[in-house]
CSV table of C-alpha atoms and ligand atoms in Angstrom, one decimal:
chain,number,residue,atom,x,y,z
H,1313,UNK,CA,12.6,16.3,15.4
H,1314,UNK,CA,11.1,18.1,18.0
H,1315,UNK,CA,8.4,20.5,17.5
H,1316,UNK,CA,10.7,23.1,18.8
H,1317,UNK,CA,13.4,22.3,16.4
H,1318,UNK,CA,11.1,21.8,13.4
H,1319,UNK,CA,9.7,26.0,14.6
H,1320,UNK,CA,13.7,27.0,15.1
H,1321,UNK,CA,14.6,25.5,11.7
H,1322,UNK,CA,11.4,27.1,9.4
H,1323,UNK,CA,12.5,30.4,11.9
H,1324,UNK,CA,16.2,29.9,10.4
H,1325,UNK,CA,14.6,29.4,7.2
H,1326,UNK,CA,12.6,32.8,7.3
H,1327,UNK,CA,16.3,34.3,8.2
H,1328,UNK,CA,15.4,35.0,11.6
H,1329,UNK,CA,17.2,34.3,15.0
H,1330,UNK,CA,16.9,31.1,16.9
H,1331,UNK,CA,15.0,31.5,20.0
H,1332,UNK,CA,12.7,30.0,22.4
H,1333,UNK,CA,9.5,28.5,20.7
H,1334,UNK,CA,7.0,31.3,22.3
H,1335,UNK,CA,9.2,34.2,21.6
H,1336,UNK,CA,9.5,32.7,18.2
H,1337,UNK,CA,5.6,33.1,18.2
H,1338,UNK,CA,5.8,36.7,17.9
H,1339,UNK,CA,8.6,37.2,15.8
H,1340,UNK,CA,6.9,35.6,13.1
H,1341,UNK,CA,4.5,38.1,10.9
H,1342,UNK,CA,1.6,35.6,11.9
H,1343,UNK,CA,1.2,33.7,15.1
H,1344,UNK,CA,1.2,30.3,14.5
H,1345,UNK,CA,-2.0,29.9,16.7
H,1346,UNK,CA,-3.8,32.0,14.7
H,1347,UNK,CA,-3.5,29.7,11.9
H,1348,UNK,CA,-6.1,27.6,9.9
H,1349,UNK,CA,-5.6,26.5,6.1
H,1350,UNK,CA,-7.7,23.9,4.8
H,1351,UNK,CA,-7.0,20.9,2.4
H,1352,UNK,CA,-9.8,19.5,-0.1
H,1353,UNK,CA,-8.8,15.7,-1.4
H,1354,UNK,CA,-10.0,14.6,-4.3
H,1355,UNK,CA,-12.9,12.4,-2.4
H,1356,UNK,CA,-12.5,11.6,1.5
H,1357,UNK,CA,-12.9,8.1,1.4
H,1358,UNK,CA,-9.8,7.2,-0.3
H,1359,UNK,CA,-6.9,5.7,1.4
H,1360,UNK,CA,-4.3,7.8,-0.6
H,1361,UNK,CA,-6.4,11.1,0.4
H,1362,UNK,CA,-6.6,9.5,4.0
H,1363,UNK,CA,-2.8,9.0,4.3
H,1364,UNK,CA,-2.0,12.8,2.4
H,1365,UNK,CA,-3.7,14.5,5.7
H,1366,UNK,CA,-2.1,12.1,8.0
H,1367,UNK,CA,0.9,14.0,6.8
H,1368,UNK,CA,-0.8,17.4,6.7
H,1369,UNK,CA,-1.8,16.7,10.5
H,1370,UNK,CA,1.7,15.8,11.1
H,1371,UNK,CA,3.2,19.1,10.2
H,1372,UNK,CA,0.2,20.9,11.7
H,1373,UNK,CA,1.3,19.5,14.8
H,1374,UNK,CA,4.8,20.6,14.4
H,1375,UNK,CA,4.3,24.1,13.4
H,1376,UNK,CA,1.1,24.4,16.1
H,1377,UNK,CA,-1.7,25.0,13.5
H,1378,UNK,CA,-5.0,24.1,12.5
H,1379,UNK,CA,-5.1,21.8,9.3
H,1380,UNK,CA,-9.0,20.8,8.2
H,1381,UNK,CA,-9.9,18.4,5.9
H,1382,UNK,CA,-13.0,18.8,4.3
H,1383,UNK,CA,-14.2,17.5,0.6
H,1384,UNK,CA,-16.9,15.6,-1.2
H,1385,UNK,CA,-17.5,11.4,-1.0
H,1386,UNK,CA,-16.9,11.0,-4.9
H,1387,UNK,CA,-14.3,12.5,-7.1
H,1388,UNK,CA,-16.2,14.9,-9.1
H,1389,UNK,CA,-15.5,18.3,-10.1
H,1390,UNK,CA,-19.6,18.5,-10.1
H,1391,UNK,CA,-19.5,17.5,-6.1
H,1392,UNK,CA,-16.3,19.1,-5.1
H,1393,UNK,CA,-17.3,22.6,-6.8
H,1394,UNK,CA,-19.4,23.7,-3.8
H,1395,UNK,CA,-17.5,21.6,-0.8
H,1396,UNK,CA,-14.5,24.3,-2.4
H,1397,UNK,CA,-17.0,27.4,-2.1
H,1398,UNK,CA,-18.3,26.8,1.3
H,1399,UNK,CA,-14.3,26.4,2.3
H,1400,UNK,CA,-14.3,30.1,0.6
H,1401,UNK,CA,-16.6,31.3,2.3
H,1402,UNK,CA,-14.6,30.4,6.1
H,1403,UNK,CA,-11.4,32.2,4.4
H,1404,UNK,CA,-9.1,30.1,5.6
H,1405,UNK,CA,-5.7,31.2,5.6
H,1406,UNK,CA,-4.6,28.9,2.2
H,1407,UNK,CA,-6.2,26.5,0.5
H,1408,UNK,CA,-4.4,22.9,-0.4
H,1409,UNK,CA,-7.0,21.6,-3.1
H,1410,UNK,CA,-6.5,18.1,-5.0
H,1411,UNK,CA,-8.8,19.8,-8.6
H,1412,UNK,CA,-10.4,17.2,-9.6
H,1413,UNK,CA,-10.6,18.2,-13.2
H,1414,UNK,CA,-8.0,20.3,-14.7
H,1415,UNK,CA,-10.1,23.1,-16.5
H,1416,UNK,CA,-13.7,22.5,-14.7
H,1417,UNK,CA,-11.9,24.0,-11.1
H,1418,UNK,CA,-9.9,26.5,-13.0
H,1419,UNK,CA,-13.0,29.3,-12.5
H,1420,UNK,CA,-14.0,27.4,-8.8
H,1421,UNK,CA,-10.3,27.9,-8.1
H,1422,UNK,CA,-9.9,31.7,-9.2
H,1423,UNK,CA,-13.0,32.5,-6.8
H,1424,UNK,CA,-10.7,31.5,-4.1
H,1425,UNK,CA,-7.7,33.3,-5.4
H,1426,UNK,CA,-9.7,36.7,-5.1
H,1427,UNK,CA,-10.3,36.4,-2.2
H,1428,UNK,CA,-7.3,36.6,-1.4
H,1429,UNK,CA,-6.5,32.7,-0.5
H,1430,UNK,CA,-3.7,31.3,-1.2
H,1431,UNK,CA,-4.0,28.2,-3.8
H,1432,UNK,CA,-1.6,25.5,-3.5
H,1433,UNK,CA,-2.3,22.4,-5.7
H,1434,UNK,CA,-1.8,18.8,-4.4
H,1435,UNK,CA,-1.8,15.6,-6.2
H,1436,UNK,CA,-3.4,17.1,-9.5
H,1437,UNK,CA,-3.0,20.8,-11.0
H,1438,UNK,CA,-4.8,23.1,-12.9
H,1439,UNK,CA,-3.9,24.2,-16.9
H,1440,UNK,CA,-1.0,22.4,-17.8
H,1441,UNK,CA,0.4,22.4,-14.3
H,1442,UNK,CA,3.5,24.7,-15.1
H,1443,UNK,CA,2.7,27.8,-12.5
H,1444,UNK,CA,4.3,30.3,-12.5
H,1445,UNK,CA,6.0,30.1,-16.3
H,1446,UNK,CA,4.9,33.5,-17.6
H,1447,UNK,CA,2.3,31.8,-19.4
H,1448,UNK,CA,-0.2,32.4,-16.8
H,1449,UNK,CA,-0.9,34.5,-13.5
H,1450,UNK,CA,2.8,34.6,-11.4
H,1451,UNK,CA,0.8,33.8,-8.1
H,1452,UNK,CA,-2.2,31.7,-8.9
H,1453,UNK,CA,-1.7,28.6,-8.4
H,1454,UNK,CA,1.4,29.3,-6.1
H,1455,UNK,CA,2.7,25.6,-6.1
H,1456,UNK,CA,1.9,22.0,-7.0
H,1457,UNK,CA,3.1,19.2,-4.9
H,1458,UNK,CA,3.0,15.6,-6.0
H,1459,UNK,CA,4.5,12.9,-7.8
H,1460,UNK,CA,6.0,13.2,-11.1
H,1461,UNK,CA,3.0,11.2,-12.0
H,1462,UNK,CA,4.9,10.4,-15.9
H,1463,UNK,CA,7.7,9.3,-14.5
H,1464,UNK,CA,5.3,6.7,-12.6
H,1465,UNK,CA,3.7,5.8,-15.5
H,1466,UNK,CA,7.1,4.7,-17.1
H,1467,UNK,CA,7.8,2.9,-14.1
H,1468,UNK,CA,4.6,0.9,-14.0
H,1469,UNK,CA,5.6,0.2,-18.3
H,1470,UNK,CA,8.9,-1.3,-17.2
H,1471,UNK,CA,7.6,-3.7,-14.3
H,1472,UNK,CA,5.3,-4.6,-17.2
H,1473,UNK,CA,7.5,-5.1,-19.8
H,1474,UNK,CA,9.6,-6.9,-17.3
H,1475,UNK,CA,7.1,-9.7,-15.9
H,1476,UNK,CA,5.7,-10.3,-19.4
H,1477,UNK,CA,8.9,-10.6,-21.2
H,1478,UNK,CA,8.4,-7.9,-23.5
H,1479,UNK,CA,5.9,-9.0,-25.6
H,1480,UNK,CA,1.8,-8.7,-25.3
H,1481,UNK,CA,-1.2,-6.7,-25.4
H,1482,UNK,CA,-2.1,-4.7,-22.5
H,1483,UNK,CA,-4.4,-1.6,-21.7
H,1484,UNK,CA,-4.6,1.1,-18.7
H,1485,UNK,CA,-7.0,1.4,-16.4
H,1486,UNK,CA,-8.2,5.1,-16.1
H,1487,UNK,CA,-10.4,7.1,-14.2
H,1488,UNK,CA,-11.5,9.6,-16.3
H,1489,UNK,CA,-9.7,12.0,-18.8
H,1490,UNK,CA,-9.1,15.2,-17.5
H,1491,UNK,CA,-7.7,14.2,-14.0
H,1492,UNK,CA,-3.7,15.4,-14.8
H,1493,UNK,CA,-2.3,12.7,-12.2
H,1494,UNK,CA,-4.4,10.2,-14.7
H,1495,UNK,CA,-3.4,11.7,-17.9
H,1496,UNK,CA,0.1,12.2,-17.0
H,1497,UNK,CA,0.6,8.8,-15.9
H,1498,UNK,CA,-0.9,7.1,-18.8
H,1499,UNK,CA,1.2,9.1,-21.0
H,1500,UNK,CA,4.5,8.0,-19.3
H,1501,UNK,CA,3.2,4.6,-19.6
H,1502,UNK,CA,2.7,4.5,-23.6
H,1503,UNK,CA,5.8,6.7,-24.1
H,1504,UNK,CA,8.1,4.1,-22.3
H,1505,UNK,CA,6.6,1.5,-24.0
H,1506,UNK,CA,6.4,2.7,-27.6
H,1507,UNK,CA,10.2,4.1,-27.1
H,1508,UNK,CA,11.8,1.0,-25.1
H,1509,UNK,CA,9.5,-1.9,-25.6
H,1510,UNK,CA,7.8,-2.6,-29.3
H,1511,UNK,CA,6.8,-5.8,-28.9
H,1512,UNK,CA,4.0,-4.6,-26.3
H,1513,UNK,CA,0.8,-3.4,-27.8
H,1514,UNK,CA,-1.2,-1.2,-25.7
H,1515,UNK,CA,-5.0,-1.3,-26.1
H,1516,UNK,CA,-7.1,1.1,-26.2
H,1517,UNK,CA,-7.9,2.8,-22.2
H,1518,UNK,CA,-10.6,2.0,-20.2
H,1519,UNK,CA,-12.2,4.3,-18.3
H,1520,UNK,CA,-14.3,3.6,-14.9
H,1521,UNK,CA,-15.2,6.7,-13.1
H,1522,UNK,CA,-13.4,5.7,-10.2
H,1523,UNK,CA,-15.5,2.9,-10.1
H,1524,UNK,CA,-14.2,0.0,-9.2
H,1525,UNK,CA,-16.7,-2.7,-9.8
H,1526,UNK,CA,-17.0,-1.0,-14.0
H,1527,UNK,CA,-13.1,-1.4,-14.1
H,1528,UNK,CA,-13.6,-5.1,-13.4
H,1529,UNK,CA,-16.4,-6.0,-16.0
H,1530,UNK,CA,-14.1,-3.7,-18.4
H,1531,UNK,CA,-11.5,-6.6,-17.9
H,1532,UNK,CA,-14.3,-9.0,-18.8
H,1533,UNK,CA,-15.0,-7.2,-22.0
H,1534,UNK,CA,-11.0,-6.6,-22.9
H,1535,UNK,CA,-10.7,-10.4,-22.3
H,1536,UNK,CA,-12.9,-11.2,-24.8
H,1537,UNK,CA,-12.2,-9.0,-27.6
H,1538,UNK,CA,-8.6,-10.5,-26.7
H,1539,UNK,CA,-8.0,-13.7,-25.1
H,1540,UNK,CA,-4.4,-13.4,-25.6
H,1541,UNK,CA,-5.0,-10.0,-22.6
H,1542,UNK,CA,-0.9,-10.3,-20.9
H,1543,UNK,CA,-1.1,-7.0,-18.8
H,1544,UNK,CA,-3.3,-4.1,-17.2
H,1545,UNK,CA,-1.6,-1.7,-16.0
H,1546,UNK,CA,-4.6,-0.1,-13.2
H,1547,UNK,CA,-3.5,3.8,-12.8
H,1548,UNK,CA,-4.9,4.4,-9.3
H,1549,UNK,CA,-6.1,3.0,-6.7
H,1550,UNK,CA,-9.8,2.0,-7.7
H,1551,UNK,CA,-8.8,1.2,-11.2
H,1552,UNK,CA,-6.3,-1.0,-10.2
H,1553,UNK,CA,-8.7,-2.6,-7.4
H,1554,UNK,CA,-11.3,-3.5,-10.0
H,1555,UNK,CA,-9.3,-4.5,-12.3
H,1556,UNK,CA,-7.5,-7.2,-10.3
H,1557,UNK,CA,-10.7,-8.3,-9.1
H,1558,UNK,CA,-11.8,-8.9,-12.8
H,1559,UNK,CA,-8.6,-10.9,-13.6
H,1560,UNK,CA,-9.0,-13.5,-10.2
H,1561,UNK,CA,-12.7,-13.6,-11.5
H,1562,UNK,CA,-11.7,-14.5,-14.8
H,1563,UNK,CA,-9.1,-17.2,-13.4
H,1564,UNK,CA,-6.3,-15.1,-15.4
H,1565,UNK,CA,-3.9,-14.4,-12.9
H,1566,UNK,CA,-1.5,-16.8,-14.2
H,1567,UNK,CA,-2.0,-15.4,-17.7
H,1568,UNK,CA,-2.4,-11.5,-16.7
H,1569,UNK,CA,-0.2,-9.2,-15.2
H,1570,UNK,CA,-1.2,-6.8,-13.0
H,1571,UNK,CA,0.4,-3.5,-12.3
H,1572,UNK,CA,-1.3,-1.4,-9.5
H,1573,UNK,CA,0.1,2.4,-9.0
H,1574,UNK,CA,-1.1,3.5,-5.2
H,1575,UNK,CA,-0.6,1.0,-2.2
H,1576,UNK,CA,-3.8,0.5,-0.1
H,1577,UNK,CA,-3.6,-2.8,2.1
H,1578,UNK,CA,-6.4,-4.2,-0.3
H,1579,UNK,CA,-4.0,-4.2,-3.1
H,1580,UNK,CA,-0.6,-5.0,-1.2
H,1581,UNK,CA,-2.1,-7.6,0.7
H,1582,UNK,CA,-2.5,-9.6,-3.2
H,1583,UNK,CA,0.8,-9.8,-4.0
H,1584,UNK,CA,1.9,-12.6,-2.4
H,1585,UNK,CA,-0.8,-14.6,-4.4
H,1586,UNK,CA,0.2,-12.9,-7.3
H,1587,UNK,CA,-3.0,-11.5,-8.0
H,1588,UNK,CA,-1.0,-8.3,-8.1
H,1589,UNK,CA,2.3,-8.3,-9.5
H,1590,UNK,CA,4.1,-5.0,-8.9
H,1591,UNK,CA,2.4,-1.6,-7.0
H,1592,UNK,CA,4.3,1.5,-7.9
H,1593,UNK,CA,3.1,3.3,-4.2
H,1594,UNK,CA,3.1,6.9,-4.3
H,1595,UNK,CA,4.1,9.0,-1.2
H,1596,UNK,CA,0.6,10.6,-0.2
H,1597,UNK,CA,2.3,11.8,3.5
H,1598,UNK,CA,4.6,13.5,1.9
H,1599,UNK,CA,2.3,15.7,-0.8
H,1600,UNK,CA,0.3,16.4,2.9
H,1601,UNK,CA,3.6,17.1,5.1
H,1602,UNK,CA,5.1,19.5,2.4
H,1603,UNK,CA,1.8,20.9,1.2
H,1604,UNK,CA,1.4,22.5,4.9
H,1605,UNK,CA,4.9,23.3,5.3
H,1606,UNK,CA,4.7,25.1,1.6
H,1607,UNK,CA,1.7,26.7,3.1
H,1608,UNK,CA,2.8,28.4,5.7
H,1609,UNK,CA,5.8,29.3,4.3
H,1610,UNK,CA,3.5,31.7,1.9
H,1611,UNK,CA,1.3,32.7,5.1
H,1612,UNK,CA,4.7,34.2,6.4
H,1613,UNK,CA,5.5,36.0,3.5
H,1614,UNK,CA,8.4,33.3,2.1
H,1615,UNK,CA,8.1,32.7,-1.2
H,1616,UNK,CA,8.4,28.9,-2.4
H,1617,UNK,CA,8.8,26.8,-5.1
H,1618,UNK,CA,6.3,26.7,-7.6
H,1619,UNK,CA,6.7,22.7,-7.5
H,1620,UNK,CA,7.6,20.4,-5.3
H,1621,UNK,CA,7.7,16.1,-6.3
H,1622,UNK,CA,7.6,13.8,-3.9
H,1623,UNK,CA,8.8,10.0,-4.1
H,1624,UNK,CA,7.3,6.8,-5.0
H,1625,UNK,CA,8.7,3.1,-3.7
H,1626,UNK,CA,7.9,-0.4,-5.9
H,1627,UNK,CA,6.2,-2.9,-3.9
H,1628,UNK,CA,6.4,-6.4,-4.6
H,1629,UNK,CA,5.8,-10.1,-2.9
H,1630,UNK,CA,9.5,-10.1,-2.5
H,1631,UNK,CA,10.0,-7.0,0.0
H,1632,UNK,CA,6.8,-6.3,0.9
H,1633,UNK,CA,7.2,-7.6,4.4
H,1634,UNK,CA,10.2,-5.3,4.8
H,1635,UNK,CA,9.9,-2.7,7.6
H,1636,UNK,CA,11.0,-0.1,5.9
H,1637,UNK,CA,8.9,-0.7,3.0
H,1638,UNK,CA,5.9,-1.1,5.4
H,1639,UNK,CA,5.6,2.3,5.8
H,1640,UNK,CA,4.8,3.4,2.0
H,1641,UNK,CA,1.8,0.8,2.9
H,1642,UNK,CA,-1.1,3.2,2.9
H,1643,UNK,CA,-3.6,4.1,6.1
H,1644,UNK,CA,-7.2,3.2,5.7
R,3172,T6T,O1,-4.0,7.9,-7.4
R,3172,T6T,C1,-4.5,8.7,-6.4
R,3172,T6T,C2,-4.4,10.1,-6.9
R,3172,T6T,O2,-3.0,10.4,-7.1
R,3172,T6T,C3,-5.2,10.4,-8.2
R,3172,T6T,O3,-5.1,11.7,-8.5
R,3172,T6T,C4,-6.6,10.0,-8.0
R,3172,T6T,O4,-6.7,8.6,-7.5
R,3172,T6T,C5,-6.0,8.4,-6.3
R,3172,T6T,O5,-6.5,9.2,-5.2
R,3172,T6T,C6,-6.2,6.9,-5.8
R,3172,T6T,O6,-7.5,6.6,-5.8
C-alpha cells in the first residue's frame, strides 16, 4: 500500500471522508507532522528489539510521523527506569515501552501516565497484563501488543515432545522471573506437557540474566546432575543461544534437543546441523507496525483494543530456505 492509501484507509477508519493526503492533514484532530511517540525495547542490542522498530519505522513512514527508539544496553528494570524518565521528560506524544519487569515499571510507568502520555505496552505488560478488566485503571496501560507468549510455550512443548518421542528429561531456559513474555511462556510449556505428554519430566528452570555464556555452563551443570538431559527448551533469544552453545560444547547434539523461541540468523543459521532443532520465531515487526498504528489511533482520539496478538512461524532445517519463511528471519 501506498502511503496515501494506508492515511485514506486509518481516515476511513476515524469515520472521516476520503480525500487528498494534505487535506487529510488537517482534517485530522492532530497533524500527522506534528507527531513524535517514542518506543523503549527491552535492551537495544537485541535482534528481536532491532526488527520490532523496523516495523515501528515502517508505519512511521506511512502515516508521516516521527517514531524514536531509545532504551538501555541491558535488560533491566534498574537500567531502563531512567532511559523511561528522560523519555518523560521530552513528552512525547505516547509511549510504546517493552517493561522489563512486571511490578518494578508499574510506579516508572504511572509517572508517564500522569503526565498525560499515553502507555501502550509491547512484548511484555504490566500486572497481570489484562488492561482494562475493571480490575485496574480503564486507561492505564491502554493496550498490549505481542504474542500470546503461552500459546508459544505450548508450541515449543509439542516440537519437543515430538523430536524426542515423548519421553525424557528436559528444562527451560529463562531469563529471569518476572519478565511476563518469560513467565508466560514457560508456563504454556509445562502445562502442555504435564496435560498432553507424561512421559516428559521437566527439570527444574534455569535462569541466566539474559546472559548467554551463564545459560551455556547451566547446560554443563544440568548435564551432569543428568546425563540422560533429552531436551532444552531456550525461551528467548539469549537463553536459547547459550544454551545451544553449551549442548555443541558438550558433543550432545545428537542426544539433546534443542528448541529455540525467537529467530536471529545466529540461531537459524544451526539448524541445518541440527544444533537447533525447531525455533518457534515470533513476529517482532508486527508488535512494532501495530504498536504505532495503535498509537496513533489514541493520539486521534480512536479508542483501540486493549490487546492486540501478533503471529509466530516454526522454523526448521526443512523450510528454512523457503522465501516466505525468510522473512520471519530476524534483522541484526
Ligand atoms: O524473546 C524476546 C522478547 O519477547 C522477550 O520479552 C525478551 O527476550 C527477547 O527480546 C529475545 O531476546
Amino acid at each position: 500500500m501506498t502511503t496515501n492509501l494506508i492515511r485514506a484507509a486509518l481516515v476511513a477508519a476515524a469515520g472521516l471522508a476520503a480525500a487528498p493526503a494534505a487535506a487529510q492533514d488537517d482534517m485530522l484532530p492532530v497533524p500527522p507532522g506534528d507527531i513524535s511517540i517514542t518506543l523503549v525495547p527491552g535492551l537495544t542490542t537485541d535482534a528481536f528489539y532491532i526488527t520490532m522498530n523496523r516495523g515501528a519505522q515502517a508505519a512511521a513512514e506511512a502515516l508521516g510521523i516521527e517514531v524514536n527508539f531509545q532504551g538501555a544496553e541491558e535488560f533491566d528494570p534498574v537500567l531502563q527506569t531512567p532511559v523511561l524518565d528522560a523519555v518523560i521528560a521530552r513528552q512525547p506524544d505516547a509511549l510504546l515501552i517493552a517493561p522489563t519487569d512486571s511490578t518494578q515499571l508499574v510506579e516508572p510507568l504511572r509517572r508517564a501516565d500522569e503526565a498525560g502520555i499515553p502507555v501502550i505496552t509491547v512484548d511484555t505488560f504490566v500486572g497481570d497484563g489484562q488492561y482494562g478488566d475493571g480490575s485496574g485503571d480503564a486507561d492505564f496501560p491502554l493496550s498490549y501488543i505481542a504474542s500470546d507468549n503461552v500459546m508459544g510455550g505450548r508450541m515449543a512443548a509439542r516440537a519437543m515432545a515430538d523430536a524426542i518421542g515423548g519421553e525424557g528429561k528436559v528444562y527451560v531456559a529463562h531469563l529471569r522471573p518476572g519478565v511476563s513474555t518469560m513467565d508466560q511462556r514457560e508456563e504454556g510449556f509445562k502445562a502442555e506437557m504435564a496435560e498432553n505428554h507424561p512421559g516428559i519430566e521437566v527439570l527444574d528452570t534455569q535462569y541466566n540474566e539474559n546472559d548467554a555464556s551463564q545459560a551455556a555452563s547451566q547446560f554443563q551443570a544440568v548435564l551432569a546432575r543428568n546425563p540422560d538431559i533429552k531436551g532444552v527448551f531456550g525461551a528467548n533469544l539469549f537463553s536459547a543461544l547459550g544454551a545451544s552453545n553449551g549442548v555443541a560444547a558438550a558433543n550432545m547434539n545428537d542426544q539433546v534437543t534443542m528448541i529455540a523461541f525467537d529467530a536471529p540468523p545466529s540461531i537459524t543459521n544451526n539448524l541445518s546441523s541440527g544444533q537447533v532443532d525447531a525455533v518457534i520465531a515470533q513476529h517482532p515487526a508486527e508488535i512494532g507496525y501495530y504498536g504505532v498504528m495503535t498509537a496513533f489511533a489514541v493520539i486521534q482520539g480512536q479508542s483501540v483494543p486493549t490487546q492486540i496478538g501478533t503471529g509466530f512461524t516454526v522454523i526448521t532445517a526443512d523450510n528454512v530456505d523457503d522465501e516466505d519463511i525468510q522473512k520471519f528471519i530476524y534483522a541484526e
